[in-house]
Amino acid sequence: MAESRREIVVAKNLGFKYSGAKKTAIQGIDLSIGVGEFILLTGPSGCGKTSLCRCLNGLIPNFYQGEWTGQLHVDGLDITTQPTSELSRKIGYVFQNPENQLFALTVEKDVAFGPENLGYSRDEIRKRVNEAMKITGTLALKELAPYELSGGQQQRVALAGVLAMKPSIIVLDEPTSFLDPHTAEDVMGAADDLRRELGLTIVVVEHRLDLVARYAERIIVMDGGRIVADGNLEEVLDEQFDTLEGLGVGVPRVSLLWSMLRRDGLLKGKVPTHVEDAASALSGMMTH
Ligand SMILES: Nc1ncnc2c1ncn2[C@@H]1O[C@H](COP(=O)(O)OP(=O)(O)OP(=O)(O)O)[C@@H](O)[C@H]1O
Ligand SMILES: [Mg+2]
């Protein structure tokens, strides 16, 4: 697998300090993300997750002023020299606050905005808008104005707008903060379907690991602007559970329960990352 891995994100010693800020927001970030990975990015509030996402889509340094260090390439583009218009074709970004992202008169126009700006034909635009709205379950909202939507609906419309661009990587910054658990699962599931069907790369910032554990193979944990853990989700949960808990990362409840029982010697084996895993491990133990 290693030799066929194509990198879509390569960061070398990446750092950024917002102008006027006392501390660097992110520092010493070395990161390589392969095409088609589903990555969970987490860590305590203020640790630099959104700032790293802003680097990935070029808002830093094109929009936010400050001191940049190191290098960052996304899908072959040097982030520091590409105009944001070029970057927006390839890198889809769903903001932490979706109302910052929606500005057209209707939902449908909003979703069409990106492809229209890329100069596609009317047919192509209609096709992309329809597909994106179908996947995100927003077709019924198309005549509404963005301000008439709930937070969760806004998040889904923002995701539709990003999907209509058919980017090669999608960065979702806490995309489920306004969603009920069921809808949040649906959005994560839709993102995962896209990854498998279209070979998209997905980076999701999320505090609640429960929601993403089923889909993400890899977890990146930040603290104080740095990456403090990076690896296979199951392995990191199994081997660095105490570190994650210490940082206040919202570890899956089933992993927490398992690790407590394991500490007390009542259970053995790897910490499961979601309920189905735990169920099959337990039923395996019971039938032996
Ligand atoms: N526009 C800005 N100007 C100056 N400093 C900023 C700006 N945005 C973020 N920061 C600072 O950068 C650091 C990292 O913030 P960032 O928003 O990246 O954290 P985060 O991990 O996304 O937090 P949260 O989980 O609360 O969203 C913080 O110290 C924050 O105060
Ligand atoms: Mg943030």
Short mmCIF file of N, CA, C and O in Angstrom, two decimals, residues 131-251:
data_model
loop_
_atom_site.label_atom_id
_atom_site.label_comp_id
_atom_site.label_asym_id
_atom_site.label_seq_id
_atom_site.Cartn_x
_atom_site.Cartn_y
_atom_site.Cartn_z
N GLU A 131 -27.47 17.06 -7.40
CA GLU A 131 -26.77 15.95 -6.75
C GLU A 131 -26.38 16.32 -5.33
O GLU A 131 -26.62 15.57 -4.39
N ALA A 132 -25.79 17.51 -5.19
CA ALA A 132 -25.29 17.93 -3.88
C ALA A 132 -26.44 18.09 -2.89
O ALA A 132 -26.32 17.74 -1.71
N MET A 133 -27.59 18.61 -3.38
CA MET A 133 -28.72 18.82 -2.48
C MET A 133 -29.37 17.49 -2.12
O MET A 133 -29.88 17.32 -1.01
N LYS A 134 -29.34 16.55 -3.05
CA LYS A 134 -29.91 15.24 -2.77
C LYS A 134 -29.10 14.54 -1.68
O LYS A 134 -29.64 14.06 -0.68
N ILE A 135 -27.79 14.53 -1.84
CA ILE A 135 -26.91 13.86 -0.88
C ILE A 135 -27.07 14.43 0.51
O ILE A 135 -27.06 13.72 1.51
N THR A 136 -27.23 15.75 0.59
CA THR A 136 -27.28 16.39 1.91
C THR A 136 -28.71 16.55 2.42
O THR A 136 -28.92 17.13 3.49
N GLY A 137 -29.67 16.06 1.66
CA GLY A 137 -31.07 16.14 2.11
C GLY A 137 -31.59 17.56 2.21
O GLY A 137 -32.33 17.89 3.13
N THR A 138 -31.19 18.42 1.27
CA THR A 138 -31.60 19.82 1.37
C THR A 138 -32.52 20.25 0.21
O THR A 138 -32.86 21.43 0.11
N LEU A 139 -32.92 19.29 -0.64
CA LEU A 139 -33.75 19.65 -1.80
C LEU A 139 -35.03 20.39 -1.38
O LEU A 139 -35.43 21.37 -2.02
N ALA A 140 -35.63 19.94 -0.30
CA ALA A 140 -36.90 20.54 0.14
C ALA A 140 -36.72 21.98 0.62
O ALA A 140 -37.69 22.72 0.78
N LEU A 141 -35.48 22.39 0.84
CA LEU A 141 -35.23 23.74 1.39
C LEU A 141 -34.88 24.74 0.29
O LEU A 141 -34.63 25.91 0.58
N LYS A 142 -34.88 24.29 -0.97
CA LYS A 142 -34.20 25.09 -1.99
C LYS A 142 -34.75 26.49 -2.21
O LYS A 142 -34.02 27.40 -2.59
N GLU A 143 -36.06 26.70 -1.94
CA GLU A 143 -36.64 28.03 -2.15
C GLU A 143 -36.44 28.96 -0.95
O GLU A 143 -36.74 30.15 -1.02
N LEU A 144 -35.99 28.40 0.17
CA LEU A 144 -35.90 29.22 1.39
C LEU A 144 -34.67 30.14 1.36
O LEU A 144 -33.71 29.89 0.63
N ALA A 145 -34.75 31.19 2.16
CA ALA A 145 -33.57 32.06 2.33
C ALA A 145 -32.70 31.46 3.42
O ALA A 145 -33.22 30.87 4.37
N PRO A 146 -31.38 31.58 3.29
CA PRO A 146 -30.50 30.98 4.31
C PRO A 146 -30.86 31.40 5.74
O PRO A 146 -30.77 30.58 6.66
N TYR A 147 -31.32 32.66 5.93
CA TYR A 147 -31.61 33.08 7.30
C TYR A 147 -32.87 32.43 7.87
O TYR A 147 -33.15 32.52 9.05
N GLU A 148 -33.64 31.78 7.00
CA GLU A 148 -34.85 31.08 7.48
C GLU A 148 -34.53 29.67 7.99
O GLU A 148 -35.42 28.95 8.42
N LEU A 149 -33.27 29.26 7.89
CA LEU A 149 -32.91 27.88 8.23
C LEU A 149 -32.43 27.75 9.67
O LEU A 149 -31.91 28.70 10.25
N SER A 150 -32.57 26.55 10.21
CA SER A 150 -31.99 26.25 11.52
C SER A 150 -30.48 26.07 11.33
O SER A 150 -30.00 25.93 10.20
N GLY A 151 -29.75 26.04 12.45
CA GLY A 151 -28.30 25.86 12.38
C GLY A 151 -27.92 24.57 11.65
O GLY A 151 -27.01 24.55 10.83
N GLY A 152 -28.65 23.50 11.95
CA GLY A 152 -28.36 22.20 11.33
C GLY A 152 -28.63 22.23 9.83
O GLY A 152 -27.86 21.69 9.03
N GLN A 153 -29.75 22.90 9.45
CA GLN A 153 -30.05 23.02 8.02
C GLN A 153 -28.99 23.85 7.32
O GLN A 153 -28.56 23.53 6.21
N GLN A 154 -28.54 24.91 7.98
CA GLN A 154 -27.47 25.74 7.39
C GLN A 154 -26.21 24.91 7.17
O GLN A 154 -25.54 25.04 6.14
N GLN A 155 -25.90 24.05 8.13
CA GLN A 155 -24.70 23.23 7.98
C GLN A 155 -24.81 22.31 6.78
O GLN A 155 -23.86 22.13 6.02
N ARG A 156 -26.01 21.74 6.59
CA ARG A 156 -26.19 20.84 5.45
C ARG A 156 -26.13 21.59 4.12
O ARG A 156 -25.59 21.09 3.14
N VAL A 157 -26.68 22.81 4.11
CA VAL A 157 -26.63 23.61 2.87
C VAL A 157 -25.18 24.02 2.58
O VAL A 157 -24.73 23.97 1.42
N ALA A 158 -24.44 24.39 3.62
CA ALA A 158 -23.02 24.75 3.42
C ALA A 158 -22.25 23.56 2.84
O ALA A 158 -21.44 23.71 1.92
N LEU A 159 -22.56 22.37 3.34
CA LEU A 159 -21.90 21.16 2.82
C LEU A 159 -22.30 20.94 1.36
O LEU A 159 -21.45 20.59 0.52
N ALA A 160 -23.58 21.17 1.04
CA ALA A 160 -24.04 21.00 -0.35
C ALA A 160 -23.27 21.95 -1.28
O ALA A 160 -22.84 21.56 -2.36
N GLY A 161 -23.08 23.20 -0.83
CA GLY A 161 -22.36 24.18 -1.64
C GLY A 161 -20.93 23.73 -1.92
O GLY A 161 -20.40 23.93 -3.01
N VAL A 162 -20.34 23.08 -0.93
CA VAL A 162 -18.97 22.58 -1.09
C VAL A 162 -18.94 21.38 -2.04
O VAL A 162 -18.10 21.28 -2.94
N LEU A 163 -19.91 20.48 -1.87
CA LEU A 163 -19.95 19.28 -2.72
C LEU A 163 -20.17 19.63 -4.18
O LEU A 163 -19.63 18.97 -5.08
N ALA A 164 -20.96 20.69 -4.43
CA ALA A 164 -21.26 21.10 -5.81
C ALA A 164 -19.99 21.53 -6.55
O ALA A 164 -19.96 21.57 -7.77
N MET A 165 -18.96 21.85 -5.82
CA MET A 165 -17.68 22.23 -6.43
C MET A 165 -16.85 21.01 -6.82
O MET A 165 -15.82 21.14 -7.48
N LYS A 166 -17.27 19.84 -6.34
CA LYS A 166 -16.50 18.60 -6.56
C LYS A 166 -15.01 18.79 -6.25
O LYS A 166 -14.15 18.62 -7.12
N PRO A 167 -14.72 19.13 -5.03
CA PRO A 167 -13.32 19.33 -4.65
C PRO A 167 -12.60 18.00 -4.47
O PRO A 167 -13.25 16.95 -4.47
N SER A 168 -11.29 18.04 -4.31
CA SER A 168 -10.57 16.78 -4.08
C SER A 168 -10.38 16.52 -2.58
O SER A 168 -10.11 15.40 -2.18
N ILE A 169 -10.52 17.56 -1.78
CA ILE A 169 -10.45 17.38 -0.32
C ILE A 169 -11.52 18.27 0.32
O ILE A 169 -11.76 19.39 -0.14
N ILE A 170 -12.17 17.74 1.33
CA ILE A 170 -13.18 18.53 2.05
C ILE A 170 -12.75 18.62 3.51
O ILE A 170 -12.44 17.61 4.15
N VAL A 171 -12.72 19.84 4.01
CA VAL A 171 -12.37 20.08 5.40
C VAL A 171 -13.64 20.57 6.11
O VAL A 171 -14.24 21.57 5.70
N LEU A 172 -14.07 19.82 7.10
CA LEU A 172 -15.32 20.15 7.81
C LEU A 172 -14.96 20.54 9.24
O LEU A 172 -14.50 19.70 10.02
N ASP A 173 -15.14 21.81 9.56
CA ASP A 173 -14.77 22.30 10.89
C ASP A 173 -15.98 22.23 11.82
O ASP A 173 -16.88 23.06 11.74
N GLU A 174 -16.01 21.22 12.66
CA GLU A 174 -17.15 20.97 13.56
C GLU A 174 -18.47 21.05 12.81
O GLU A 174 -19.33 21.87 13.14
N PRO A 175 -18.62 20.17 11.82
CA PRO A 175 -19.80 20.27 10.96
C PRO A 175 -21.08 19.85 11.65
O PRO A 175 -22.17 20.04 11.12
N THR A 176 -20.98 19.26 12.82
CA THR A 176 -22.18 18.72 13.44
C THR A 176 -22.59 19.48 14.69
O THR A 176 -23.45 19.04 15.42
N SER A 177 -21.98 20.65 14.91
CA SER A 177 -22.23 21.33 16.18
C SER A 177 -23.70 21.73 16.38
O SER A 177 -24.16 21.83 17.50
N PHE A 178 -24.44 21.94 15.30
CA PHE A 178 -25.85 22.30 15.44
C PHE A 178 -26.78 21.12 15.16
O PHE A 178 -27.99 21.30 15.11
N LEU A 179 -26.20 19.97 14.90
CA LEU A 179 -27.04 18.86 14.46
C LEU A 179 -27.37 17.92 15.61
O LEU A 179 -26.58 17.72 16.51
N ASP A 180 -28.58 17.31 15.52
CA ASP A 180 -28.90 16.27 16.49
C ASP A 180 -28.06 15.04 16.11
O ASP A 180 -27.59 14.93 14.97
N PRO A 181 -27.86 14.10 17.07
CA PRO A 181 -26.94 12.98 16.81
C PRO A 181 -27.30 12.20 15.54
O PRO A 181 -26.41 11.78 14.80
N HIS A 182 -28.61 12.04 15.29
CA HIS A 182 -29.02 11.24 14.13
C HIS A 182 -28.61 11.92 12.83
O HIS A 182 -28.01 11.30 11.95
N THR A 183 -28.91 13.23 12.71
CA THR A 183 -28.55 13.97 11.50
C THR A 183 -27.03 14.07 11.38
O THR A 183 -26.48 14.00 10.27
N ALA A 184 -26.36 14.24 12.51
CA ALA A 184 -24.90 14.32 12.50
C ALA A 184 -24.31 13.04 11.90
O ALA A 184 -23.41 13.07 11.06
N GLU A 185 -24.85 11.90 12.32
CA GLU A 185 -24.41 10.61 11.76
C GLU A 185 -24.65 10.56 10.26
O GLU A 185 -23.81 10.07 9.50
N ASP A 186 -25.82 11.08 9.84
CA ASP A 186 -26.14 11.09 8.41
C ASP A 186 -25.12 11.89 7.62
O ASP A 186 -24.68 11.47 6.54
N VAL A 187 -24.75 13.06 8.15
CA VAL A 187 -23.79 13.92 7.44
C VAL A 187 -22.43 13.22 7.35
O VAL A 187 -21.79 13.19 6.30
N MET A 188 -22.01 12.61 8.47
CA MET A 188 -20.73 11.88 8.46
C MET A 188 -20.78 10.71 7.48
O MET A 188 -19.83 10.45 6.75
N GLY A 189 -21.93 10.02 7.49
CA GLY A 189 -22.11 8.88 6.58
C GLY A 189 -22.04 9.34 5.13
O GLY A 189 -21.41 8.70 4.28
N ALA A 190 -22.68 10.50 4.84
CA ALA A 190 -22.67 11.03 3.47
C ALA A 190 -21.24 11.38 3.06
O ALA A 190 -20.81 11.10 1.94
N ALA A 191 -20.50 11.98 3.99
CA ALA A 191 -19.10 12.34 3.70
C ALA A 191 -18.30 11.07 3.39
O ALA A 191 -17.50 11.02 2.45
N ASP A 192 -18.55 10.02 4.17
CA ASP A 192 -17.81 8.78 3.97
C ASP A 192 -18.18 8.12 2.63
O ASP A 192 -17.30 7.58 1.95
N ASP A 193 -19.46 8.20 2.26
CA ASP A 193 -19.88 7.65 0.95
C ASP A 193 -19.12 8.36 -0.17
O ASP A 193 -18.64 7.72 -1.11
N LEU A 194 -19.02 9.69 -0.06
CA LEU A 194 -18.32 10.46 -1.09
C LEU A 194 -16.86 10.05 -1.17
O LEU A 194 -16.27 9.95 -2.24
N ARG A 195 -16.29 9.83 -0.01
CA ARG A 195 -14.88 9.43 0.03
C ARG A 195 -14.71 8.12 -0.73
O ARG A 195 -13.82 7.99 -1.57
N ARG A 196 -15.61 7.16 -0.45
CA ARG A 196 -15.45 5.86 -1.09
C ARG A 196 -15.80 5.89 -2.57
O ARG A 196 -15.14 5.29 -3.39
N GLU A 197 -16.86 6.65 -2.91
CA GLU A 197 -17.30 6.66 -4.31
C GLU A 197 -16.43 7.53 -5.19
O GLU A 197 -16.16 7.20 -6.34
N LEU A 198 -16.01 8.69 -4.67
CA LEU A 198 -15.29 9.65 -5.51
C LEU A 198 -13.81 9.76 -5.16
O LEU A 198 -13.08 10.54 -5.76
N GLY A 199 -13.37 9.00 -4.16
CA GLY A 199 -11.97 9.06 -3.78
C GLY A 199 -11.60 10.38 -3.11
O GLY A 199 -10.43 10.80 -3.14
N LEU A 200 -12.60 11.05 -2.51
CA LEU A 200 -12.32 12.32 -1.82
C LEU A 200 -11.53 12.08 -0.54
O LEU A 200 -11.59 11.01 0.04
N THR A 201 -10.81 13.09 -0.13
CA THR A 201 -10.13 13.06 1.16
C THR A 201 -10.95 13.91 2.12
O THR A 201 -11.41 14.99 1.75
N ILE A 202 -11.17 13.42 3.33
CA ILE A 202 -12.03 14.14 4.28
C ILE A 202 -11.26 14.42 5.57
O ILE A 202 -10.65 13.51 6.14
N VAL A 203 -11.30 15.67 6.00
CA VAL A 203 -10.75 16.03 7.31
C VAL A 203 -11.90 16.61 8.12
O VAL A 203 -12.53 17.58 7.70
N VAL A 204 -12.21 16.00 9.25
CA VAL A 204 -13.31 16.47 10.09
C VAL A 204 -12.78 16.90 11.44
O VAL A 204 -12.10 16.12 12.13
N VAL A 205 -13.06 18.14 11.82
CA VAL A 205 -12.75 18.59 13.17
C VAL A 205 -13.96 18.25 14.03
O VAL A 205 -15.09 18.62 13.69
N GLU A 206 -13.74 17.53 15.10
CA GLU A 206 -14.88 17.13 15.92
C GLU A 206 -14.41 16.86 17.35
O GLU A 206 -13.36 16.27 17.55
N HIS A 207 -15.21 17.33 18.30
CA HIS A 207 -14.90 17.06 19.70
C HIS A 207 -15.49 15.71 20.13
O HIS A 207 -14.95 15.03 20.98
N ARG A 208 -16.65 15.39 19.54
CA ARG A 208 -17.34 14.17 19.96
C ARG A 208 -16.90 13.01 19.06
O ARG A 208 -17.40 12.82 17.97
N LEU A 209 -15.95 12.25 19.57
CA LEU A 209 -15.38 11.17 18.77
C LEU A 209 -16.40 10.10 18.41
O LEU A 209 -16.28 9.45 17.39
N ASP A 210 -17.42 9.96 19.29
CA ASP A 210 -18.49 8.99 19.03
C ASP A 210 -19.04 9.08 17.61
O ASP A 210 -19.31 8.08 16.97
N LEU A 211 -19.20 10.34 17.15
CA LEU A 211 -19.86 10.57 15.87
C LEU A 211 -19.00 10.17 14.67
O LEU A 211 -19.51 9.87 13.61
N VAL A 212 -17.70 10.18 14.85
CA VAL A 212 -16.80 10.01 13.71
C VAL A 212 -16.05 8.68 13.75
O VAL A 212 -15.53 8.23 12.74
N ALA A 213 -16.03 8.06 14.94
CA ALA A 213 -15.18 6.87 15.13
C ALA A 213 -15.47 5.77 14.12
O ALA A 213 -14.58 5.04 13.71
N ARG A 214 -16.72 5.65 13.71
CA ARG A 214 -17.10 4.62 12.76
C ARG A 214 -16.45 4.82 11.39
O ARG A 214 -16.22 3.89 10.65
N TYR A 215 -16.16 6.08 11.05
CA TYR A 215 -15.68 6.40 9.70
C TYR A 215 -14.19 6.72 9.62
O TYR A 215 -13.54 6.39 8.63
N ALA A 216 -13.68 7.40 10.64
CA ALA A 216 -12.30 7.87 10.56
C ALA A 216 -11.34 6.73 10.87
O ALA A 216 -11.48 6.05 11.87
N GLU A 217 -10.36 6.56 10.00
CA GLU A 217 -9.34 5.56 10.28
C GLU A 217 -8.20 6.17 11.07
O GLU A 217 -7.51 5.51 11.81
N ARG A 218 -8.03 7.47 10.87
CA ARG A 218 -6.86 8.11 11.46
C ARG A 218 -7.31 9.29 12.32
O ARG A 218 -8.24 10.02 11.97
N ILE A 219 -6.62 9.47 13.44
CA ILE A 219 -6.91 10.60 14.32
C ILE A 219 -5.66 11.45 14.46
O ILE A 219 -4.54 10.92 14.55
N ILE A 220 -5.85 12.77 14.43
CA ILE A 220 -4.76 13.70 14.71
C ILE A 220 -5.21 14.54 15.89
O ILE A 220 -6.28 15.14 15.87
N VAL A 221 -4.39 14.52 16.94
CA VAL A 221 -4.74 15.25 18.16
C VAL A 221 -3.79 16.43 18.31
O VAL A 221 -2.57 16.26 18.21
N MET A 222 -4.35 17.62 18.54
CA MET A 222 -3.51 18.81 18.73
C MET A 222 -3.64 19.30 20.16
O MET A 222 -4.65 19.10 20.83
N ASP A 223 -2.57 19.96 20.61
CA ASP A 223 -2.59 20.64 21.90
C ASP A 223 -1.57 21.77 21.83
O ASP A 223 -0.45 21.55 21.35
N GLY A 224 -1.96 22.95 22.26
CA GLY A 224 -1.05 24.09 22.26
C GLY A 224 -0.43 24.37 20.90
O GLY A 224 0.74 24.75 20.81
N GLY A 225 -1.21 24.19 19.82
CA GLY A 225 -0.72 24.52 18.49
C GLY A 225 0.10 23.43 17.82
O GLY A 225 0.52 23.58 16.68
N ARG A 226 0.34 22.34 18.54
CA ARG A 226 1.17 21.26 17.98
C ARG A 226 0.36 19.97 17.83
O ARG A 226 -0.64 19.79 18.53
N ILE A 227 0.86 19.09 16.98
CA ILE A 227 0.28 17.76 16.89
C ILE A 227 0.91 16.90 17.99
O ILE A 227 2.12 16.79 18.07
N VAL A 228 0.06 16.34 18.87
CA VAL A 228 0.61 15.54 19.98
C VAL A 228 0.33 14.04 19.81
O VAL A 228 0.91 13.23 20.51
N ALA A 229 -0.57 13.69 18.91
CA ALA A 229 -0.78 12.29 18.59
C ALA A 229 -1.30 12.22 17.16
O ALA A 229 -2.05 13.09 16.73
N ASP A 230 -0.87 11.21 16.44
CA ASP A 230 -1.27 11.07 15.04
C ASP A 230 -1.12 9.59 14.69
O ASP A 230 -0.02 9.05 14.77
N GLY A 231 -2.22 8.96 14.36
CA GLY A 231 -2.12 7.56 13.99
C GLY A 231 -3.47 6.93 13.77
O GLY A 231 -4.49 7.61 13.77
N ASN A 232 -3.44 5.62 13.60
CA ASN A 232 -4.65 4.85 13.43
C ASN A 232 -5.56 5.07 14.66
O ASN A 232 -5.11 4.98 15.79
N LEU A 233 -6.83 5.36 14.40
CA LEU A 233 -7.75 5.71 15.50
C LEU A 233 -7.81 4.63 16.57
O LEU A 233 -7.72 4.92 17.77
N GLU A 234 -7.92 3.37 16.14
CA GLU A 234 -8.01 2.28 17.12
C GLU A 234 -6.74 2.19 17.95
O GLU A 234 -6.79 2.00 19.16
N GLU A 235 -5.60 2.34 17.29
CA GLU A 235 -4.33 2.22 18.02
C GLU A 235 -4.14 3.38 18.99
O GLU A 235 -3.72 3.18 20.13
N VAL A 236 -4.45 4.60 18.53
CA VAL A 236 -4.27 5.76 19.41
C VAL A 236 -5.20 5.64 20.62
O VAL A 236 -4.80 5.88 21.76
N LEU A 237 -6.45 5.23 20.36
CA LEU A 237 -7.38 5.07 21.49
C LEU A 237 -6.91 4.00 22.45
O LEU A 237 -7.05 4.11 23.66
N ASP A 238 -6.32 2.94 21.88
CA ASP A 238 -5.89 1.83 22.71
C ASP A 238 -4.64 2.18 23.51
O ASP A 238 -4.54 1.87 24.69
N GLU A 239 -3.70 2.87 22.84
CA GLU A 239 -2.40 3.07 23.47
C GLU A 239 -2.26 4.41 24.19
O GLU A 239 -1.43 4.55 25.07
N GLN A 240 -3.03 5.40 23.77
CA GLN A 240 -2.84 6.73 24.37
C GLN A 240 -4.12 7.25 25.00
O GLN A 240 -4.40 8.44 25.01
N PHE A 241 -4.89 6.31 25.51
CA PHE A 241 -6.20 6.66 26.05
C PHE A 241 -6.11 7.73 27.14
O PHE A 241 -6.85 8.70 27.15
N ASP A 242 -5.15 7.54 28.06
CA ASP A 242 -5.04 8.48 29.19
C ASP A 242 -4.67 9.88 28.73
O ASP A 242 -5.15 10.87 29.26
N THR A 243 -3.78 9.96 27.71
CA THR A 243 -3.40 11.26 27.16
C THR A 243 -4.64 11.97 26.61
O THR A 243 -4.87 13.16 26.87
N LEU A 244 -5.43 11.23 25.84
CA LEU A 244 -6.62 11.83 25.24
C LEU A 244 -7.58 12.31 26.32
O LEU A 244 -8.10 13.43 26.26
N GLU A 245 -7.81 11.46 27.30
CA GLU A 245 -8.71 11.84 28.38
C GLU A 245 -8.19 13.06 29.13
O GLU A 245 -8.95 13.96 29.46
N GLY A 246 -6.87 13.09 29.34
CA GLY A 246 -6.24 14.21 30.04
C GLY A 246 -6.44 15.53 29.31
O GLY A 246 -6.56 16.59 29.93
N LEU A 247 -6.50 15.46 27.99
CA LEU A 247 -6.69 16.67 27.18
C LEU A 247 -8.16 17.07 27.11
O LEU A 247 -8.51 18.09 26.53
N GLY A 248 -9.02 16.23 27.66
CA GLY A 248 -10.45 16.52 27.60
C GLY A 248 -11.07 16.18 26.25
O GLY A 248 -12.13 16.67 25.91
N VAL A 249 -10.39 15.32 25.48
CA VAL A 249 -10.96 14.88 24.20
C VAL A 249 -12.16 13.98 24.50
O VAL A 249 -12.09 13.13 25.38
N GLY A 250 -13.26 14.23 23.79
CA GLY A 250 -14.49 13.47 24.03
C GLY A 250 -14.40 12.06 23.47
O GLY A 250 -14.94 11.77 22.42
N VAL A 251 -13.69 11.18 24.21
CA VAL A 251 -13.49 9.81 23.73
C VAL A 251 -14.83 9.08 23.66
O VAL A 251 -15.73 9.39 24.44
#
